[in-house]
Short mmCIF file of C-alpha atoms (C1' of nucleotides) in Angstrom, two decimals:
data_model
loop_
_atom_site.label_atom_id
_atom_site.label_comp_id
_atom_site.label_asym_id
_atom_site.label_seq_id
_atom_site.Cartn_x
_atom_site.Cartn_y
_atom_site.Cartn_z
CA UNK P 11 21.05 -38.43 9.29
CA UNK P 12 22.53 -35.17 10.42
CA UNK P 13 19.33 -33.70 11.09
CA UNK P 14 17.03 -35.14 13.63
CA UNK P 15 13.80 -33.40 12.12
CA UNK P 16 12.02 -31.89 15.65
CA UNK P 17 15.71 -30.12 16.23
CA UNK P 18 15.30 -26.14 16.00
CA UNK P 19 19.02 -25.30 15.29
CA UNK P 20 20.39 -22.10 14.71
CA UNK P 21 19.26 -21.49 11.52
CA UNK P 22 15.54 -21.28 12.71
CA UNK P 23 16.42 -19.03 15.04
CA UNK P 24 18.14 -16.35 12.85
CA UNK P 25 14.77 -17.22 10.22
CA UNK P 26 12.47 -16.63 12.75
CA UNK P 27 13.86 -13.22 13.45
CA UNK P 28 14.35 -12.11 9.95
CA UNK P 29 10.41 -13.26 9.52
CA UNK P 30 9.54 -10.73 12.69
CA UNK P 31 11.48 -7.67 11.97
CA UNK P 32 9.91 -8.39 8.16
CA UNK P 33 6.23 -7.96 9.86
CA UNK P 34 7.70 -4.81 11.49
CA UNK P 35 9.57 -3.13 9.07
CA UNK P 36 6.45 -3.48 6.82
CA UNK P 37 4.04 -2.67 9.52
CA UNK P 38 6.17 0.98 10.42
CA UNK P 39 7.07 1.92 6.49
CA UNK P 40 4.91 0.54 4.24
CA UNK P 41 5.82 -1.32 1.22
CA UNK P 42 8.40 1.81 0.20
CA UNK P 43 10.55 0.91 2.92
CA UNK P 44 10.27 -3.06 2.70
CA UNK P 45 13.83 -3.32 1.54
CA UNK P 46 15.88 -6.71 2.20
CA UNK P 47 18.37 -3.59 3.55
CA UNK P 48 16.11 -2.64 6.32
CA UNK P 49 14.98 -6.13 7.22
CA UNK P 50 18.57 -7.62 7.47
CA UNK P 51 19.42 -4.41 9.73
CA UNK P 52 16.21 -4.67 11.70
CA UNK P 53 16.78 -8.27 12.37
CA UNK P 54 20.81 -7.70 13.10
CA UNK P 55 20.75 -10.37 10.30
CA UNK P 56 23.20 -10.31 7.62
CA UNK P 57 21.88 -9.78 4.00
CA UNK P 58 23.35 -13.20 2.93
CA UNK P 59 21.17 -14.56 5.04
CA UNK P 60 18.16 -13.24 3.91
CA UNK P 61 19.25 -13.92 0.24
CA UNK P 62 19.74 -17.12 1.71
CA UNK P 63 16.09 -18.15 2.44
CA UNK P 64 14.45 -15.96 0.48
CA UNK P 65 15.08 -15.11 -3.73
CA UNK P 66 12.62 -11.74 -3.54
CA UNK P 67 11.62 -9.44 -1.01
CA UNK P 68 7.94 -10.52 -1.82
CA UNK P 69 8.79 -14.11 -0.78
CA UNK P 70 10.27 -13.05 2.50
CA UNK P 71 6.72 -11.35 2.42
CA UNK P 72 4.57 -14.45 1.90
CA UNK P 73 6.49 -16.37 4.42
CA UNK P 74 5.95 -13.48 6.61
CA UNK P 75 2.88 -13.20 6.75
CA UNK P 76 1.69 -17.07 6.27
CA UNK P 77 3.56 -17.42 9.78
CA UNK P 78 1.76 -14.18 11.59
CA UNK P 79 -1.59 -16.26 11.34
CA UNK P 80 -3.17 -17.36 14.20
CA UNK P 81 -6.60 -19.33 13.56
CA UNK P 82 -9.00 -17.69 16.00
CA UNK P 83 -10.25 -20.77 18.21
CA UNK P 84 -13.46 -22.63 17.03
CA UNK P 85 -16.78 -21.44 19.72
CA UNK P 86 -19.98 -22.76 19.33
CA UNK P 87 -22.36 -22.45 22.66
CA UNK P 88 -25.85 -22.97 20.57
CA UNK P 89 -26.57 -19.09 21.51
CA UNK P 90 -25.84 -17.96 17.18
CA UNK P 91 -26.24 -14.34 17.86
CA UNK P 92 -24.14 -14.23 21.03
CA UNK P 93 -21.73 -16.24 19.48
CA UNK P 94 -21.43 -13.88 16.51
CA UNK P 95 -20.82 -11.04 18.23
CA UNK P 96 -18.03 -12.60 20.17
CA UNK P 97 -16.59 -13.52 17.15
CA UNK P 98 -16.35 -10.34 15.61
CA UNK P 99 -15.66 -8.71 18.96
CA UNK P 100 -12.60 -9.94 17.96
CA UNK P 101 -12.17 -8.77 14.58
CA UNK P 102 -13.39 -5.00 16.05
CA UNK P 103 -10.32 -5.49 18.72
CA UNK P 104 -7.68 -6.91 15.98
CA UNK P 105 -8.12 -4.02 14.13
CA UNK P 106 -7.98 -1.52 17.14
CA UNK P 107 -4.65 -1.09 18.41
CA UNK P 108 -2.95 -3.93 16.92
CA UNK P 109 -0.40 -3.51 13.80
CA UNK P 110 -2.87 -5.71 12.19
CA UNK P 111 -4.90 -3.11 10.07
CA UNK P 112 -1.71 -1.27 8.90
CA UNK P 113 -0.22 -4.51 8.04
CA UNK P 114 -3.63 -4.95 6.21
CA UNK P 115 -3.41 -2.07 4.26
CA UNK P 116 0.43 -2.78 3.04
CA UNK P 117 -0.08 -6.28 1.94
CA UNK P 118 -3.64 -5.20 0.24
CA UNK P 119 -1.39 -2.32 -1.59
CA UNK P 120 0.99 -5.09 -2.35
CA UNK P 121 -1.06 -7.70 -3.88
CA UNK P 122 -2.81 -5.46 -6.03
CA UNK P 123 0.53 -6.24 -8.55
CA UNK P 124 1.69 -9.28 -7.09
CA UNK P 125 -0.48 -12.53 -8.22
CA UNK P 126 1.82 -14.88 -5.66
CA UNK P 127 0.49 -12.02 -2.92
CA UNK P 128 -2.71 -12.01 -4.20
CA UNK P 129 -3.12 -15.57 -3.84
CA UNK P 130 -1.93 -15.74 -0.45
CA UNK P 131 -3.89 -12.97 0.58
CA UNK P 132 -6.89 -14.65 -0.75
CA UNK P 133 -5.90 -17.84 1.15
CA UNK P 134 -5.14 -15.98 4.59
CA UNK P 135 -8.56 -14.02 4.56
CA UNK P 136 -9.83 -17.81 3.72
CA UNK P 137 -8.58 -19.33 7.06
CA UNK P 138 -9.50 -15.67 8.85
CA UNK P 139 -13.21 -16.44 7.85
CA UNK P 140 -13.95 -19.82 8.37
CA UNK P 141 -14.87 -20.12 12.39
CA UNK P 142 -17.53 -17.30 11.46
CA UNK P 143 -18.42 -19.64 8.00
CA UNK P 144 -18.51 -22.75 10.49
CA UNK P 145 -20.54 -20.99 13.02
CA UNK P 146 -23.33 -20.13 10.53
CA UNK P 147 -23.44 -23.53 8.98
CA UNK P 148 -23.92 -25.54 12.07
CA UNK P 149 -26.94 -22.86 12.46
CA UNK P 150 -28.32 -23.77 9.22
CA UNK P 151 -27.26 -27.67 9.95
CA UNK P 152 -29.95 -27.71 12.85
CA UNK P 153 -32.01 -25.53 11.29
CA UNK P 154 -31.80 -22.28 13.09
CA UNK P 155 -31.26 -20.59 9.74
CA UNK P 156 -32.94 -21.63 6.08
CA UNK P 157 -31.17 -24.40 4.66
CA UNK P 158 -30.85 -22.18 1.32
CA UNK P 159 -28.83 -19.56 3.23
CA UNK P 160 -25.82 -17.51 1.56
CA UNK P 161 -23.67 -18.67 4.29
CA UNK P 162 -20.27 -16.91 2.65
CA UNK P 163 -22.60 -13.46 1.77
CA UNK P 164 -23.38 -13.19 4.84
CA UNK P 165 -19.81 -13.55 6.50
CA UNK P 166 -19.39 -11.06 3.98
CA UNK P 167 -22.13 -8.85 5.29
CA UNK P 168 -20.83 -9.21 8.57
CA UNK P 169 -17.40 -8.95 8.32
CA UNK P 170 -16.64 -6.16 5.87
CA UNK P 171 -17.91 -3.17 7.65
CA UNK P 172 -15.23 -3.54 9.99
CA UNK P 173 -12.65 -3.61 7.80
CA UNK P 174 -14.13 -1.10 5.90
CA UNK P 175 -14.36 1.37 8.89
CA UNK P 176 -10.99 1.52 9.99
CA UNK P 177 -9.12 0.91 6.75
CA UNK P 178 -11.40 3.25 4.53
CA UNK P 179 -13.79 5.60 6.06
CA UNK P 180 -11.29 5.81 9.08
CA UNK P 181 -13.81 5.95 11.75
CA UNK P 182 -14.01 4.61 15.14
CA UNK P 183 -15.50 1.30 16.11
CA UNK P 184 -18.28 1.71 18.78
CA UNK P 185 -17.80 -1.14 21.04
CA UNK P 186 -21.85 -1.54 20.31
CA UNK P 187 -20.86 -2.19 16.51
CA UNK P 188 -20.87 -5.71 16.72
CA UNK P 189 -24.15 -6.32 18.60
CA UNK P 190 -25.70 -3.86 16.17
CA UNK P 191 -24.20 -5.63 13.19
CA UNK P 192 -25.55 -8.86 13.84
CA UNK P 193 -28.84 -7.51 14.23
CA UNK P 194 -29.27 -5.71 10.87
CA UNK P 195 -28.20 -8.97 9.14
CA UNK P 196 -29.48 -11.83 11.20
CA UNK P 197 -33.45 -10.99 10.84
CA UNK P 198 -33.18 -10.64 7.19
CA UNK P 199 -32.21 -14.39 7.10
CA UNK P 200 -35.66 -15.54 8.41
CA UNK P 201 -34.68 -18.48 10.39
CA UNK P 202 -36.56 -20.27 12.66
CA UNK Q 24 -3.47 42.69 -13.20
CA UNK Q 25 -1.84 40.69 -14.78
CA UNK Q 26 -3.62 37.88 -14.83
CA UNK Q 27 -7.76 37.37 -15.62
CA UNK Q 28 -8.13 35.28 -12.74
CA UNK Q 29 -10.23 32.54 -15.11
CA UNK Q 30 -7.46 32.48 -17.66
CA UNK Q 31 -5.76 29.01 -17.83
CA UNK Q 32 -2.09 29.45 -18.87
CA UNK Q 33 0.45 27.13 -19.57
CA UNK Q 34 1.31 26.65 -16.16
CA UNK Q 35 -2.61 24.74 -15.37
CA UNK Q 36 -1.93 22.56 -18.62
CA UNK Q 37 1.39 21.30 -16.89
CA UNK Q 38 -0.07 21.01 -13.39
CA UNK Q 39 -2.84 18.98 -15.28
CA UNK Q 40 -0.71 16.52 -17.35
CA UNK Q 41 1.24 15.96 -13.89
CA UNK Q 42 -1.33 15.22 -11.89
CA UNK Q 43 -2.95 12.75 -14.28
CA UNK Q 44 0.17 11.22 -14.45
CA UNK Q 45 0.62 10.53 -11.12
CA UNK Q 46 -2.49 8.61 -10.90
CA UNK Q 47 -1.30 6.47 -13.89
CA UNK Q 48 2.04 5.72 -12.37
CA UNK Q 49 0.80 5.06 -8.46
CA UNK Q 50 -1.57 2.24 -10.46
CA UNK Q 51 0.64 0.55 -12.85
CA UNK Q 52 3.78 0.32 -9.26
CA UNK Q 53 1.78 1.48 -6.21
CA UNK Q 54 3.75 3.44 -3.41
CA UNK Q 55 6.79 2.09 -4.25
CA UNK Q 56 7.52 3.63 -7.66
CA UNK Q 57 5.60 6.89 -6.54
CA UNK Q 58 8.71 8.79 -7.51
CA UNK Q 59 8.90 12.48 -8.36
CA UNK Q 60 10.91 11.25 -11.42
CA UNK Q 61 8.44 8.68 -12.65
CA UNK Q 62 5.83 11.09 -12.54
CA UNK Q 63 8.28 13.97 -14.49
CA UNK Q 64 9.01 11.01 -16.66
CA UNK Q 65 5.70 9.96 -17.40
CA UNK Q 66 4.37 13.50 -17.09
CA UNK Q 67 6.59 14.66 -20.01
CA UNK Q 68 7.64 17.33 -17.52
CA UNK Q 69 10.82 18.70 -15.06
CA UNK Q 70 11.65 17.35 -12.14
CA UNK Q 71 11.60 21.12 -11.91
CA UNK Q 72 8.49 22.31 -12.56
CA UNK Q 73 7.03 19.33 -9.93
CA UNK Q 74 8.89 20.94 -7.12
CA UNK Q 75 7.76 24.14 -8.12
CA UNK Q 76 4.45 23.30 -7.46
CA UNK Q 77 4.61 20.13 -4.69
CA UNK Q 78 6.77 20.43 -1.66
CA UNK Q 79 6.76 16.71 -1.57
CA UNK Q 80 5.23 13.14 -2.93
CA UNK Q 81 2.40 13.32 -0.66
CA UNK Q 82 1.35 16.91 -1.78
CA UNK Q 83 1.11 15.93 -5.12
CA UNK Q 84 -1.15 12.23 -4.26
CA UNK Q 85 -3.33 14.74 -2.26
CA UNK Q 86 -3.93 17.14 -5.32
CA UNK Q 87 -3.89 13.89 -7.93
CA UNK Q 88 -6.64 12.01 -5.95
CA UNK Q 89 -8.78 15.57 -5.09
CA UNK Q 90 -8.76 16.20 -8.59
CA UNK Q 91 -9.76 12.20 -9.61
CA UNK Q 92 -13.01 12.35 -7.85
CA UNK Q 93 -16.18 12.50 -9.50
CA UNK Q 94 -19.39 12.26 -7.42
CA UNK Q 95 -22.04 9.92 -8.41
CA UNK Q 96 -25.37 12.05 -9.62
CA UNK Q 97 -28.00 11.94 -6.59
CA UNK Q 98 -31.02 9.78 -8.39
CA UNK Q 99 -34.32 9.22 -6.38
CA UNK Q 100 -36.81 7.58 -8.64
CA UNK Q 101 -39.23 7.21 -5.19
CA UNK Q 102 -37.95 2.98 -5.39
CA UNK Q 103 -36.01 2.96 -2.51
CA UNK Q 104 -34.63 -1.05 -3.06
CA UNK Q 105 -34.32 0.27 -6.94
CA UNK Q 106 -32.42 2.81 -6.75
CA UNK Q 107 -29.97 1.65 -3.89
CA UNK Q 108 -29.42 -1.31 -5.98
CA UNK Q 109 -28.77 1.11 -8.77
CA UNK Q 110 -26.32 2.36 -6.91
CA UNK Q 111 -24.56 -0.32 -5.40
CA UNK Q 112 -24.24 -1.60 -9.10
CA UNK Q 113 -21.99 1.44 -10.00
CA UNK Q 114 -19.87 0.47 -6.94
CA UNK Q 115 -19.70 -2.55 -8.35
CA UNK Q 116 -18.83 -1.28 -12.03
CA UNK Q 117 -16.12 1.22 -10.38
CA UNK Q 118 -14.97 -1.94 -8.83
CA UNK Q 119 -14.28 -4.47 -11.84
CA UNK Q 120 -11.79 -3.26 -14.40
CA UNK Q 121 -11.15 0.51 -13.52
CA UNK Q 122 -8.09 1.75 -12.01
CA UNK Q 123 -10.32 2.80 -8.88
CA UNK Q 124 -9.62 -0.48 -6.88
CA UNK Q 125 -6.03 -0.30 -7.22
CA UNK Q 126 -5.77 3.13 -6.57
CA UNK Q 127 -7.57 2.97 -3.28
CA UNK Q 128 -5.44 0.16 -2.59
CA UNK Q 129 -2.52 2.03 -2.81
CA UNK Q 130 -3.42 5.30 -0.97
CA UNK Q 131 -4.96 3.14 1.49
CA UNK Q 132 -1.40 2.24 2.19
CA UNK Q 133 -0.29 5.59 2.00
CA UNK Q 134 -2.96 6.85 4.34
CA UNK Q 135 -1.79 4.51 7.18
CA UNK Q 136 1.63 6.37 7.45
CA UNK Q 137 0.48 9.90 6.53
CA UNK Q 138 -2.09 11.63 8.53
CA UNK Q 139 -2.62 14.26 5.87
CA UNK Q 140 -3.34 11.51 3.62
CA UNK Q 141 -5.56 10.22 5.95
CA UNK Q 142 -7.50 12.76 6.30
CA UNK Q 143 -8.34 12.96 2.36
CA UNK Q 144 -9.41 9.43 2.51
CA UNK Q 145 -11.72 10.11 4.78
CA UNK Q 146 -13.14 13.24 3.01
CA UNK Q 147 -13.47 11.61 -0.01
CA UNK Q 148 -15.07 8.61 1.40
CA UNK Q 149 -16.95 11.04 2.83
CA UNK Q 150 -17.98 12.21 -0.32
CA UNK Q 151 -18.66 8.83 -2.25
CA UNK Q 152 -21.19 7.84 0.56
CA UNK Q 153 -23.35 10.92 0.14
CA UNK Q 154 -26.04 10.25 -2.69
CA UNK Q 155 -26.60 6.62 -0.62
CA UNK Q 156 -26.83 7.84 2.37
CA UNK Q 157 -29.02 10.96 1.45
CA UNK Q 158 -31.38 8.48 -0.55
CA UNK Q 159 -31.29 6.75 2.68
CA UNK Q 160 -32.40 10.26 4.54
CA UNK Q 161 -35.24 11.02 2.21
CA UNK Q 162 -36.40 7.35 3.03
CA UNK Q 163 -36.58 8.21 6.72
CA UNK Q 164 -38.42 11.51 5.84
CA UNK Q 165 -41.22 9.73 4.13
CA UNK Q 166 -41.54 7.42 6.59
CA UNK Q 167 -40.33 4.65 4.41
CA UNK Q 168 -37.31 3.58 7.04
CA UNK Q 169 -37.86 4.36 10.71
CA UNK Q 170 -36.85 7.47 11.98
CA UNK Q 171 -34.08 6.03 14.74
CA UNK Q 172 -32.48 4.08 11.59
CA UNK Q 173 -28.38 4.27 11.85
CA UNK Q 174 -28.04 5.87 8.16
CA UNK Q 175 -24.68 5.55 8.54
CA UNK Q 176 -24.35 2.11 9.81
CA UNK Q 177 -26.53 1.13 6.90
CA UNK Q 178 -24.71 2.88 4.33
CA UNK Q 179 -21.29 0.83 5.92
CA UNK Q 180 -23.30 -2.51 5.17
CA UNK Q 181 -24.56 -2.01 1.82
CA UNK Q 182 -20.91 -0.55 0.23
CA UNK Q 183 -18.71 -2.32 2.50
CA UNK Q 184 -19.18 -5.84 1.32
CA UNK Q 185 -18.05 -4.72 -2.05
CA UNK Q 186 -14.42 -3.19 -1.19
CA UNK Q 187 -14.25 -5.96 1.27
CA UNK Q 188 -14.73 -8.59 -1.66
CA UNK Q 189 -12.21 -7.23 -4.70
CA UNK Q 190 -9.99 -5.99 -2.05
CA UNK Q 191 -9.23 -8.21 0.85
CA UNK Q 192 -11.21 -11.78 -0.23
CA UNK Q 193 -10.25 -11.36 -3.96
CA UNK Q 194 -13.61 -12.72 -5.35
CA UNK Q 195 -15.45 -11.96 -8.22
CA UNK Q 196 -18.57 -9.85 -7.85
CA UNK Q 197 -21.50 -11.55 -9.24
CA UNK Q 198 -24.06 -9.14 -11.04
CA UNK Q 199 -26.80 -10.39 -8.70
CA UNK Q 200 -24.86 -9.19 -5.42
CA UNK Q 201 -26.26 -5.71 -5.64
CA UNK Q 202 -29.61 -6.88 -4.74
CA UNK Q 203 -28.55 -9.52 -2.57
CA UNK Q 204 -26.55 -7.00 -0.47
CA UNK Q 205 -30.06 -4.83 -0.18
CA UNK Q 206 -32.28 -7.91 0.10
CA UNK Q 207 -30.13 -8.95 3.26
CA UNK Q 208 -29.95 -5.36 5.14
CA UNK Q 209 -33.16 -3.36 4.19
CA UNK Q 210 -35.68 -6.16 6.14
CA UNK Q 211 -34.07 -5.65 8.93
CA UNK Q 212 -35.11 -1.88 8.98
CA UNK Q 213 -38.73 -2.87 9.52
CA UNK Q 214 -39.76 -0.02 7.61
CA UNK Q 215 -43.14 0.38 6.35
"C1'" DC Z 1 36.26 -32.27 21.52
"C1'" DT Z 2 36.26 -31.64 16.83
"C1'" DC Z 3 34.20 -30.42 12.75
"C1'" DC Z 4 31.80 -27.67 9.58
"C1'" DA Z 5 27.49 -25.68 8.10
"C1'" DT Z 6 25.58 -21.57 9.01
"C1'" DC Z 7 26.03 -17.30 10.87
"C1'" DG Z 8 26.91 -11.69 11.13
"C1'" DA Z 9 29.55 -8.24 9.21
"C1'" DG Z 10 30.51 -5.55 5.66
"C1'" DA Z 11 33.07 -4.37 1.09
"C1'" DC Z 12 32.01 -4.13 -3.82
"C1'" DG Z 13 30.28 -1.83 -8.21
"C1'" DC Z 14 25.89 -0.58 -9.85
"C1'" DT Z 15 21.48 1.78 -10.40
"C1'" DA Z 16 17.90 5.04 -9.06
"C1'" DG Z 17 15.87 8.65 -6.81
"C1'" DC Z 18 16.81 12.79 -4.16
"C1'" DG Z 19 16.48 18.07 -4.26
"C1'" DT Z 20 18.91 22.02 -6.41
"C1'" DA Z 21 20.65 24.82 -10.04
"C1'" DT Z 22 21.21 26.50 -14.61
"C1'" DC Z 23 20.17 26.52 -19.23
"C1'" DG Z 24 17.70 28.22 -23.74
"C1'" DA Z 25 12.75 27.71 -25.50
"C1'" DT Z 26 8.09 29.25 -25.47
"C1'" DA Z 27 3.68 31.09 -24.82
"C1'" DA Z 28 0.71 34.48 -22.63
"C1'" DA Z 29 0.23 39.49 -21.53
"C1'" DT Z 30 1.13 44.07 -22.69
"C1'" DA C 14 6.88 43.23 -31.07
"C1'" DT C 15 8.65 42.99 -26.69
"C1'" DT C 16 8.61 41.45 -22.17
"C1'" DT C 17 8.45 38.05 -18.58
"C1'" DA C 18 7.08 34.12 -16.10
"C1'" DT C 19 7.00 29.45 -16.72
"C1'" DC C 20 8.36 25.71 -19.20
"C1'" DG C 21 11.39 21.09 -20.46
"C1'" DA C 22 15.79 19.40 -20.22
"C1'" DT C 23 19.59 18.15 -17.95
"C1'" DA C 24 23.88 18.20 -14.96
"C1'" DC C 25 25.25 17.95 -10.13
"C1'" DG C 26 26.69 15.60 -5.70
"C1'" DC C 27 24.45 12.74 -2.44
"C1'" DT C 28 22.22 8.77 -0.35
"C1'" DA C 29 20.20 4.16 -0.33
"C1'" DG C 30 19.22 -0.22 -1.83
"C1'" DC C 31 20.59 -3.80 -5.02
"C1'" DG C 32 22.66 -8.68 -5.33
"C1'" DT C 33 27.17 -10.93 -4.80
"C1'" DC C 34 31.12 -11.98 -2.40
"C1'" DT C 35 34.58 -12.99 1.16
"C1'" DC C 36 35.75 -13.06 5.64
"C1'" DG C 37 36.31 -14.77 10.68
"C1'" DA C 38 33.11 -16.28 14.42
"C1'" DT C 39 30.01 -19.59 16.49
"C1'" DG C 40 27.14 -23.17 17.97
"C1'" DG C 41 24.92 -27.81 17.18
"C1'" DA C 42 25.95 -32.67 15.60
"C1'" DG C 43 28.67 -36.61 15.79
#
DNA sequence: CTCCATCGAGACGCTAGCGTATCGATAAAT
DNA sequence: ATTTATCGATACGCTAGCGTCTCGATGGAG
């Protein structure tokens, strides 16, 4: 019983840390400069510390980025297209301005040769898509859209030309984007 | 006059051999091992002779990737949804066991911290959209799409859904997506 | 208040890539 | 056949990160 479970102590503090200056070391160098070196420095941690928690500079990286997630919150106001746009209103704005496309980019790079990376990437873009999965479920749950919709092709549909704009073709997002988005792929669906 | 001006020389056979062999090596360890001695190394040539032609790593990833594109033959059979799906299904192909996915991975990356880079990627995105979005353009001119259809916009949902999936969601790409992808997006257009 | 697990700092020998310089070898041009 | 630019190889000193280790400091638990 030295540990009281809910206590933070000082070695979550001094984790915590490491696991932000991780996020911004990778975000401002890439994978090149993802060194435990940097990190430890960036953090003003000490490399023992790091070897501590973490055996490989790619599991510093998983823990990294499993603990940058933030679920966006559920919505559902019975409006489908409105609520679809809102929704990736928010993707257009997460990747505009925020370190989350570069840190995109670096982690993609990384899990091309890292199956532990992969797997977590895989999981993370999971968790990103499911309030946009939900969303169009409930729609085909009270029949706004056919019952033998694609529901994950679609999130597909929608989704990836965000993505693929800023990260590939590396053009701007109109702020009209979304609206226009939603409207090339929701009449195709043929709900009612 | 000392030189024919279409002559090759020894000197294009080196540059050649080095800049396939930076492609290999920036696939098989991504940025990170994008050394100018791996590539020597793998290159069977000088440290040396790399300088002598590339100021720097970058330099030589911008010559190594201008040199790896190939465009895609313009087709136009006069069946739009045919052909576009003919299309998409070499995306596809390029996608599933060639080096092309990890290499756009990895200069992806790259492209994030290097504005010179970034402006390749671009151009050669540029490129690779050009026989879709000019079968897209003739469609318009026959009157087979409206003439106020976003040609680009269209081209971003039809490819992006494929990066987006081997990329980012790490799924497989089912030979029936192709069509799915067009079946979804070209409705919409209320062409006639 | 005392204890002690964890901390930050940094030394250690090692490897690898950096960019430059200097070789003889070699192949294209005269 | 001779010239000459380019080649591959390799040595050089330098820097940076590796992973391990030993310190004295410090803050939370009992």
């Amino acid at each position: 019983m030295t540990t009281t479970g809910a206590a933070v102590g000082r070695g979550q503090h001094a984790r915590r840390r490491v696991l932000s200056a991780a996020l911004e070391v990778l975000t401002e160098v890439g994978m090149p400069g993802f060194t435990m070196e940097s990190v430890a420095r960036r953090a003003g941690a000490s490399k023992a510390t790091l070897y501590r928690h973490w055996s490989s500079p790619s599991a510093l990286l998983v823990d990294a980025m499993d603990a940058e997630f933030r679920p966006s919150p559920d919505l559902d106001t019975g409006d489908l297209r409105a609520d679809l746009v809102t929704l990736l209103t928010g993707l257009a704005t997460g990747l505009t301005g925020s370190r989350f496309p570069t840190l995109m980019a670096a982690f993609t790079d990384a899990a091309e040769r890292d199956p532990t990376l992969a797997d977590l990437h895989a999981e993370l873009t999971r968790r990103r898509r499911e309030p946009l999965l939900r969303l169009l479920a409930t729609a085909v749950g009270r029949g706004e859209l056919p019952a033998d919709t694609d529901t994950e092709l679609v999130v597909d549909l929608l989704a990836a030309p965000f993505f693929y704009r800023r990260l590939i073709a590396h053009h701007a997002i109109p702020s009209a984007m979304p609206g226009a988005v939603v409207d090339h792929v929701l009449p195709s669906l043929g709900g009612g």
